[in-house]
CSV table of C-alpha atoms and ligand atoms in Angstrom, one decimal:
chain,number,residue,atom,x,y,z
E,16,MET,CA,-53.4,87.2,4.7
E,17,ASP,CA,-55.1,86.1,7.9
E,18,SER,CA,-51.9,85.7,9.8
E,19,HIS,CA,-53.7,85.1,13.1
E,20,TYR,CA,-55.0,81.7,11.7
E,21,ASP,CA,-53.1,78.4,11.9
E,22,SER,CA,-51.6,78.2,8.4
E,23,ASN,CA,-49.7,75.1,9.5
E,24,LYS,CA,-52.9,73.2,8.6
E,25,ILE,CA,-52.3,73.8,4.9
E,26,ALA,CA,-50.7,70.8,3.3
E,27,ALA,CA,-49.6,69.9,-0.2
E,28,PRO,CA,-51.4,66.9,-1.7
E,29,THR,CA,-48.7,64.3,-1.6
E,30,GLU,CA,-49.5,60.6,-1.6
E,31,GLU,CA,-48.9,60.4,2.1
E,32,VAL,CA,-51.1,63.4,2.9
E,33,ILE,CA,-54.0,62.0,0.7
E,34,ALA,CA,-53.7,58.6,2.4
E,35,GLU,CA,-53.7,60.3,5.9
E,36,CYS,CA,-56.8,62.5,5.0
E,37,GLY,CA,-58.6,59.3,3.9
E,38,SER,CA,-58.1,57.9,7.4
E,39,LEU,CA,-59.0,61.2,9.1
E,40,LEU,CA,-62.2,61.4,7.1
E,41,ARG,CA,-63.1,57.8,8.0
E,42,GLU,CA,-62.5,58.6,11.7
E,43,GLY,CA,-65.1,61.5,11.5
E,44,LYS,CA,-62.6,64.4,11.1
E,45,LEU,CA,-63.2,67.4,8.7
E,46,VAL,CA,-60.8,68.1,5.9
E,47,VAL,CA,-60.8,71.1,3.5
E,48,ILE,CA,-60.6,69.9,0.0
E,49,PRO,CA,-59.8,71.7,-3.3
E,50,THR,CA,-62.4,71.4,-6.1
E,51,GLU,CA,-62.6,73.0,-9.5
E,52,THR,CA,-65.4,75.3,-8.3
E,53,VAL,CA,-64.5,76.4,-4.8
E,54,TYR,CA,-62.8,74.7,-1.8
E,55,GLY,CA,-65.1,72.4,0.2
E,56,LEU,CA,-65.3,71.6,3.9
E,57,ALA,CA,-65.6,67.8,3.7
E,58,ALA,CA,-66.8,65.0,6.0
E,59,ASN,CA,-67.9,61.4,5.5
E,60,ALA,CA,-71.5,61.7,4.2
E,61,PHE,CA,-72.5,58.5,6.0
E,62,ASP,CA,-71.3,59.8,9.4
E,63,PRO,CA,-74.0,62.1,10.9
E,64,LYS,CA,-71.8,63.3,13.7
E,65,ALA,CA,-69.0,64.3,11.3
E,66,CYS,CA,-71.6,66.1,9.2
E,67,ALA,CA,-72.9,67.9,12.3
E,68,ARG,CA,-69.4,69.3,12.8
E,69,ILE,CA,-69.6,70.9,9.4
E,70,PHE,CA,-72.7,72.9,10.5
E,71,GLU,CA,-71.0,73.8,13.7
E,72,ALA,CA,-67.8,75.0,12.1
E,73,LYS,CA,-69.5,77.0,9.4
E,74,LYS,CA,-72.2,78.4,11.7
E,75,ARG,CA,-74.6,77.1,9.1
E,76,PRO,CA,-78.3,76.8,9.7
E,77,ASP,CA,-79.5,73.2,9.6
E,78,PHE,CA,-82.2,73.8,7.0
E,79,ASP,CA,-79.4,74.2,4.4
E,80,PRO,CA,-78.6,70.8,3.0
E,81,LEU,CA,-75.1,69.6,1.9
E,82,ILE,CA,-73.9,68.4,-1.5
E,83,CYS,CA,-72.4,64.8,-1.6
E,84,HIS,CA,-69.1,64.5,-3.6
E,85,ILE,CA,-68.4,61.2,-5.3
E,86,ALA,CA,-65.6,59.7,-7.4
E,87,SER,CA,-67.5,56.8,-9.0
E,88,PHE,CA,-70.9,55.7,-10.2
E,89,GLU,CA,-70.9,53.1,-7.4
E,90,MET,CA,-70.9,55.9,-5.0
E,91,LEU,CA,-73.9,57.5,-6.9
E,92,ASP,CA,-75.7,54.2,-6.4
E,93,GLN,CA,-75.1,54.4,-2.6
E,94,LEU,CA,-76.9,57.8,-2.5
E,95,ALA,CA,-79.6,58.0,-5.1
E,96,ALA,CA,-82.6,55.8,-5.4
E,97,GLN,CA,-83.2,56.7,-9.1
E,98,VAL,CA,-81.8,58.9,-11.9
E,99,PRO,CA,-84.3,60.4,-14.3
E,100,ALA,CA,-83.5,60.1,-18.0
E,101,ALA,CA,-82.6,63.7,-18.9
E,102,THR,CA,-80.5,64.0,-15.7
E,103,GLN,CA,-78.6,60.9,-16.8
E,104,LYS,CA,-77.7,62.7,-20.0
E,105,LEU,CA,-76.5,65.7,-18.0
E,106,ILE,CA,-74.4,63.5,-15.8
E,107,GLU,CA,-72.8,61.7,-18.8
E,108,LYS,CA,-71.9,64.9,-20.4
E,109,PHE,CA,-70.8,67.1,-17.4
E,110,TRP,CA,-69.3,64.7,-14.9
E,111,PRO,CA,-66.7,64.9,-13.6
E,112,GLY,CA,-67.3,68.7,-13.5
E,113,PRO,CA,-69.2,71.6,-11.9
E,114,LEU,CA,-72.7,70.1,-12.1
E,115,THR,CA,-74.8,69.1,-9.0
E,116,VAL,CA,-77.9,67.0,-9.5
E,117,VAL,CA,-80.7,66.7,-7.0
E,118,LEU,CA,-82.1,63.1,-6.9
E,119,PRO,CA,-84.5,61.0,-4.8
E,120,LYS,CA,-82.3,59.7,-1.9
E,121,LYS,CA,-81.7,56.3,-0.6
E,122,GLU,CA,-83.2,55.8,2.8
E,123,HIS,CA,-79.8,55.4,4.6
E,124,VAL,CA,-78.5,58.9,3.6
E,125,PRO,CA,-78.5,60.8,6.9
E,126,ASP,CA,-81.1,63.4,7.4
E,127,ILE,CA,-78.5,65.9,8.5
E,128,VAL,CA,-77.0,65.8,4.9
E,129,THR,CA,-80.4,66.5,3.2
E,130,SER,CA,-82.0,68.6,6.0
E,131,GLY,CA,-84.7,65.9,6.1
E,132,LEU,CA,-85.6,66.3,2.4
E,133,ALA,CA,-86.5,63.2,0.3
E,134,THR,CA,-83.8,64.2,-2.1
E,135,VAL,CA,-80.0,64.4,-2.1
E,136,ALA,CA,-77.7,66.7,-4.0
E,137,VAL,CA,-74.7,64.9,-5.7
E,138,ARG,CA,-71.7,65.9,-7.8
E,139,MET,CA,-68.6,64.3,-9.1
E,140,PRO,CA,-65.9,67.0,-9.1
E,141,SER,CA,-63.2,67.1,-11.8
E,142,HIS,CA,-60.4,68.4,-9.6
E,143,PRO,CA,-57.9,65.5,-9.6
E,144,VAL,CA,-57.0,66.1,-5.9
E,145,ALA,CA,-60.7,66.0,-4.9
E,146,LEU,CA,-61.2,62.8,-6.8
E,147,LYS,CA,-58.1,61.2,-5.0
E,148,LEU,CA,-59.3,62.4,-1.6
E,149,ILE,CA,-62.8,60.9,-2.1
E,150,GLN,CA,-61.2,57.6,-3.3
E,151,SER,CA,-58.9,57.6,-0.4
E,152,ALA,CA,-61.7,58.1,2.0
E,153,ALA,CA,-63.7,55.4,0.1
E,154,THR,CA,-67.0,57.1,0.9
E,155,PRO,CA,-69.0,60.0,-0.5
E,156,LEU,CA,-68.0,63.3,1.1
E,157,ALA,CA,-70.5,65.8,2.1
E,158,ALA,CA,-69.0,69.2,1.5
E,159,PRO,CA,-70.3,72.7,1.5
E,160,SER,CA,-68.1,75.6,0.5
E,161,ALA,CA,-65.3,76.0,3.0
E,162,ASN,CA,-66.3,79.5,4.3
E,163,LEU,CA,-68.2,80.8,7.3
E,164,PHE,CA,-71.9,80.7,6.5
E,165,GLY,CA,-72.9,83.7,4.2
E,166,LYS,CA,-69.4,84.9,3.7
E,167,LEU,CA,-67.2,85.1,0.5
E,168,SER,CA,-66.6,81.7,-1.1
E,169,PRO,CA,-63.1,80.2,-0.9
E,170,THR,CA,-61.1,79.7,-4.1
E,171,ARG,CA,-57.7,79.3,-2.4
E,172,PRO,CA,-56.5,77.3,0.6
E,173,GLU,CA,-55.8,80.5,2.6
E,174,HIS,CA,-59.5,81.5,2.2
E,175,ALA,CA,-60.5,78.5,4.4
E,176,LEU,CA,-58.2,79.5,7.3
E,177,PRO,CA,-61.1,81.0,9.4
E,178,LEU,CA,-62.2,77.3,9.7
E,179,ALA,CA,-58.7,76.0,10.6
E,180,GLU,CA,-59.5,75.3,14.3
E,181,HIS,CA,-62.3,72.9,13.2
E,182,VAL,CA,-60.4,70.9,10.6
E,183,ALA,CA,-57.7,68.3,10.6
E,184,MET,CA,-56.1,69.6,7.4
E,185,ILE,CA,-56.5,72.0,4.5
E,186,ILE,CA,-55.3,70.5,1.3
E,187,ASP,CA,-53.7,72.9,-1.2
E,188,GLY,CA,-54.8,72.2,-4.7
E,189,GLY,CA,-54.0,75.6,-6.1
E,190,PRO,CA,-56.5,78.3,-7.1
E,191,SER,CA,-60.0,76.8,-8.0
E,192,PRO,CA,-60.1,77.1,-11.8
E,193,VAL,CA,-63.9,77.6,-12.3
E,194,GLY,CA,-64.2,80.0,-9.3
E,195,VAL,CA,-68.0,79.9,-8.8
E,196,GLU,CA,-70.0,77.1,-7.3
E,197,SER,CA,-71.5,74.2,-9.3
E,198,THR,CA,-74.8,74.6,-11.2
E,199,ILE,CA,-77.5,72.8,-9.2
E,200,VAL,CA,-80.3,71.1,-11.2
E,201,ARG,CA,-83.4,69.1,-10.5
E,202,GLU,CA,-85.5,67.4,-13.1
E,203,ILE,CA,-89.3,67.6,-12.3
E,204,ASP,CA,-92.1,66.7,-14.7
E,205,GLY,CA,-90.1,67.0,-18.0
E,206,LYS,CA,-88.4,70.3,-17.0
E,207,ILE,CA,-84.9,71.0,-15.7
E,208,HIS,CA,-85.0,73.5,-12.8
E,209,ILE,CA,-81.7,75.3,-12.2
E,210,LEU,CA,-81.7,75.8,-8.4
E,211,ARG,CA,-78.4,77.7,-8.5
E,212,PRO,CA,-76.7,79.0,-11.7
E,213,GLY,CA,-73.0,78.0,-11.8
E,214,GLY,CA,-70.1,76.7,-13.8
E,215,ILE,CA,-72.3,75.0,-16.4
E,216,THR,CA,-74.5,77.5,-18.2
E,217,PRO,CA,-78.3,77.2,-18.8
E,218,GLU,CA,-77.7,77.0,-22.6
E,219,GLU,CA,-75.5,74.0,-22.1
E,220,ILE,CA,-78.1,72.3,-19.8
E,221,GLU,CA,-80.9,72.8,-22.3
E,222,LYS,CA,-78.9,71.6,-25.2
E,223,THR,CA,-77.7,68.4,-23.5
E,224,SER,CA,-80.9,67.5,-21.7
E,225,GLY,CA,-83.2,68.2,-24.6
E,226,LEU,CA,-85.6,69.7,-22.0
E,227,GLU,CA,-86.8,73.1,-21.2
E,228,CYS,CA,-84.8,74.7,-18.5
E,229,ALA,CA,-86.1,77.2,-15.9
E,230,LEU,CA,-83.7,79.4,-13.9
E,231,GLU,CA,-85.0,79.6,-10.3
E,232,GLU,CA,-83.1,82.5,-8.8
E,233,HIS,CA,-84.2,83.3,-5.3
E,234,ASN,CA,-86.5,80.4,-6.0
E,235,ASP,CA,-89.6,79.6,-4.0
E,236,LEU,CA,-89.6,75.9,-4.8
E,237,PRO,CA,-90.4,74.2,-1.5
E,238,ASP,CA,-87.5,71.8,-2.0
E,239,ALA,CA,-84.8,74.3,-2.9
E,240,PRO,CA,-83.6,75.6,0.5
E,241,GLY,CA,-80.5,77.5,1.2
E,242,GLN,CA,-80.7,79.9,-1.7
E,243,LEU,CA,-80.9,83.0,0.5
E,244,LEU,CA,-81.1,86.5,-0.8
E,245,SER,CA,-78.0,87.6,1.2
E,246,HIS,CA,-75.0,85.4,0.8
E,247,TYR,CA,-71.4,85.5,-0.4
E,248,ALA,CA,-71.0,88.7,1.5
E,249,PRO,CA,-67.7,90.6,2.1
E,250,GLU,CA,-67.3,92.5,5.3
E,251,HIS,CA,-67.5,95.8,3.4
E,252,ARG,CA,-70.6,97.2,1.9
E,253,VAL,CA,-71.0,96.2,-1.8
E,254,ARG,CA,-72.7,98.3,-4.4
E,255,LEU,CA,-73.3,97.2,-8.0
E,256,ILE,CA,-72.9,99.8,-10.7
E,257,ASN,CA,-73.2,99.7,-14.5
E,258,GLU,CA,-70.1,99.5,-16.6
E,259,GLY,CA,-68.3,102.9,-16.7
E,260,GLU,CA,-70.7,104.4,-14.1
E,261,ARG,CA,-69.2,107.2,-12.0
E,262,VAL,CA,-69.5,107.3,-8.2
E,263,GLU,CA,-69.1,109.9,-5.4
E,264,THR,CA,-65.9,109.8,-3.4
E,265,PRO,CA,-64.1,107.1,-5.3
E,266,GLU,CA,-60.8,107.9,-3.4
E,267,ASP,CA,-62.2,106.1,-0.3
E,268,ALA,CA,-63.6,103.2,-2.2
E,269,ALA,CA,-62.5,99.9,-3.9
E,270,LEU,CA,-63.6,99.0,-7.4
E,271,LEU,CA,-64.0,95.7,-9.2
E,272,VAL,CA,-64.5,96.2,-13.0
E,273,PHE,CA,-65.2,93.7,-15.6
E,274,SER,CA,-62.7,94.8,-18.3
E,275,ARG,CA,-61.8,98.5,-18.5
E,276,MET,CA,-60.0,100.7,-15.9
E,277,PRO,CA,-62.2,103.6,-14.8
E,278,ASP,CA,-61.6,107.2,-15.6
E,279,GLN,CA,-62.0,108.1,-11.8
E,280,HIS,CA,-59.3,107.4,-9.3
E,281,PHE,CA,-60.3,104.7,-6.8
E,282,LYS,CA,-58.3,103.7,-3.7
E,283,ILE,CA,-57.8,100.3,-5.3
E,284,THR,CA,-59.1,98.9,-8.6
E,285,LYS,CA,-59.0,95.3,-9.9
E,286,VAL,CA,-59.9,94.2,-13.4
E,287,LEU,CA,-61.6,90.8,-13.8
E,288,SER,CA,-60.8,90.3,-17.5
E,289,PRO,CA,-59.3,92.9,-19.8
E,290,GLU,CA,-60.2,90.6,-22.7
E,291,ARG,CA,-63.9,90.5,-21.6
E,292,ASP,CA,-63.8,86.7,-21.0
E,293,LEU,CA,-66.6,85.8,-18.6
E,294,THR,CA,-64.9,82.5,-17.7
E,295,VAL,CA,-61.7,84.2,-16.7
E,296,ALA,CA,-63.9,86.8,-14.8
E,297,ALA,CA,-65.6,84.0,-12.8
E,298,SER,CA,-62.3,82.3,-12.0
E,299,ARG,CA,-61.0,85.6,-10.4
E,300,LEU,CA,-64.3,86.8,-8.9
E,301,PHE,CA,-64.0,85.6,-5.3
E,302,GLU,CA,-60.2,86.0,-5.2
E,303,TYR,CA,-60.5,89.7,-6.1
E,304,LEU,CA,-63.4,90.2,-3.7
E,305,HIS,CA,-61.3,88.7,-0.9
E,306,LEU,CA,-58.5,91.0,-1.8
E,307,LEU,CA,-60.6,94.2,-2.0
E,308,ASP,CA,-62.3,93.2,1.2
E,309,SER,CA,-59.0,93.1,3.0
E,310,GLU,CA,-58.4,96.8,2.1
E,311,GLU,CA,-59.6,99.7,4.3
E,312,CYS,CA,-62.3,101.3,2.2
E,313,SER,CA,-65.8,102.7,2.6
E,314,THR,CA,-67.5,100.6,-0.1
E,315,ILE,CA,-66.6,98.0,-2.7
E,316,TYR,CA,-68.2,99.1,-6.0
E,317,VAL,CA,-68.6,96.2,-8.4
E,318,GLU,CA,-69.5,96.6,-12.1
E,319,LYS,CA,-72.2,94.3,-13.4
E,320,VAL,CA,-71.1,91.8,-16.1
E,321,PRO,CA,-73.1,90.7,-19.2
E,322,LEU,CA,-75.9,88.3,-18.3
E,323,ARG,CA,-74.9,85.4,-20.5
E,324,GLY,CA,-73.1,82.1,-20.1
E,325,ILE,CA,-71.3,82.0,-16.7
E,326,GLY,CA,-72.0,85.7,-16.4
E,327,ILE,CA,-75.5,84.6,-15.0
E,328,ALA,CA,-73.7,82.8,-12.1
E,329,ILE,CA,-71.4,85.8,-11.5
E,330,MET,CA,-74.4,88.2,-11.3
E,331,ASN,CA,-76.3,85.8,-9.1
E,332,ARG,CA,-73.3,85.9,-6.6
E,333,LEU,CA,-72.8,89.6,-6.9
E,334,LYS,CA,-76.5,90.4,-6.2
E,335,LYS,CA,-76.4,88.3,-3.1
E,336,ALA,CA,-73.1,89.9,-2.0
E,337,ALA,CA,-74.7,93.4,-2.4
E,338,TYR,CA,-78.0,92.5,-0.8
E,339,GLU,CA,-78.4,94.8,2.3
E,340,ASN,CA,-74.9,94.7,3.6
T,404,TXA,O1,-69.4,73.9,-6.3
T,404,TXA,C1,-70.0,73.5,-5.3
T,404,TXA,O2,-71.2,73.0,-5.4
T,404,TXA,C2,-69.3,73.6,-3.9
T,404,TXA,C3,-68.1,72.7,-3.9
T,404,TXA,C4,-67.5,72.6,-2.6
T,404,TXA,O3,-68.5,71.4,-4.4
T,404,TXA,N1,-70.2,73.3,-2.9
T,404,TXA,C5,-71.2,74.2,-2.5
T,404,TXA,O4,-72.0,73.8,-1.4
T,404,TXA,O5,-71.4,75.2,-3.0
T,404,TXA,P1,-72.9,74.7,-0.6
T,404,TXA,O6,-73.2,74.1,0.7
T,404,TXA,O7,-72.3,76.0,-0.4
T,404,TXA,O8,-74.2,74.8,-1.4
T,404,TXA,C6,-75.1,73.7,-1.3
T,404,TXA,C7,-76.5,74.1,-1.8
T,404,TXA,C8,-77.4,74.3,-0.6
T,404,TXA,O9,-77.4,75.6,-0.2
T,404,TXA,C9,-78.8,74.0,-1.3
T,404,TXA,O10,-79.3,75.2,-1.9
T,404,TXA,C10,-78.4,73.0,-2.4
T,404,TXA,O11,-77.0,73.0,-2.4
T,404,TXA,N2,-78.9,71.7,-2.0
T,404,TXA,C11,-78.3,70.7,-1.4
T,404,TXA,N3,-79.0,69.6,-1.2
T,404,TXA,C12,-80.2,70.0,-1.8
T,404,TXA,C13,-81.4,69.2,-2.1
T,404,TXA,N4,-81.6,68.0,-1.6
T,404,TXA,N5,-82.4,69.9,-2.7
T,404,TXA,C14,-82.2,71.1,-3.2
T,404,TXA,N6,-81.1,71.9,-3.0
T,404,TXA,C15,-80.1,71.3,-2.3
T,405,MG,MG1,-71.7,78.1,0.0
């Protein structure tokens, strides 16, 4: 796909490549890194100029703060002024992994990373290549998803090619196994607010933290910017339908179903998980949306998935992909 982009930038994560990326990141360059959730567009979090290039490359508005990726608790200490008790439990249980925590920031964390907020979002990814790259750079890496702002999230190195001209390298760590972005949480006054549903489910958060947990979809919390109603959007129009629902003119349309082939004939159909496994569905979600979006079709119809576990994160992304496009 995307043959007009410079695919020479994609490199396998050899020792030499990882060492070189560490130097490039320290020099202020951008590198696309694999993570277990989605691919990230990374820069040295303590280099405001490098972080500014992220916004430029993604065409991202500057009110949308970045997540800092760390490989050790020393790095957490460089970023966060304090870690509340229940958040500490979540970190111990889910790091490294697809959980981002919003914490009061240390003063020297650049405003461009936090959009001027008093808090910073931090996560320790579990992807071994991500961890090696952060260690090699020897600094926390600010990294949003490696897509153009508002577009489909990248779960394979090729998906980051529209950013190729802005980056020194795209590191190939294989398909992202989780497939949807991290769960973002913030502890306020004895309650855990889920600012974005993701790879860790609300049930798991509640059980581990021992606190009540509130899901803030399209939230109006003043300190939860960036969660826009329209996001993750393919080029084609997306319409959500119920399982098994029939549509008009399926022959011109693409279809993404949860588990069962439809009885109508669509131009192209993809099945997320024949065995109805929501985790498998999440891991294929953006890959299949990219694939259907590259077809000529009038509309991409997408079946809703059950609203439980990681299905909550899938439906969150699908509603945004379908919002007025
Ligand atoms: O899985 C992920 O989290 C991926 C990979 C690359 O790690 N990253 C990712 O980043 O999804 P991005 O930029 O697409 O989403 C970051 C979101 C922002 O839109 C914002 O909603 C939230 O994180 N965020 C960042 N800093 C925040 C803060 N201080 N307070 C509240 N929300 C914050
Ligand atoms: Mg994103």
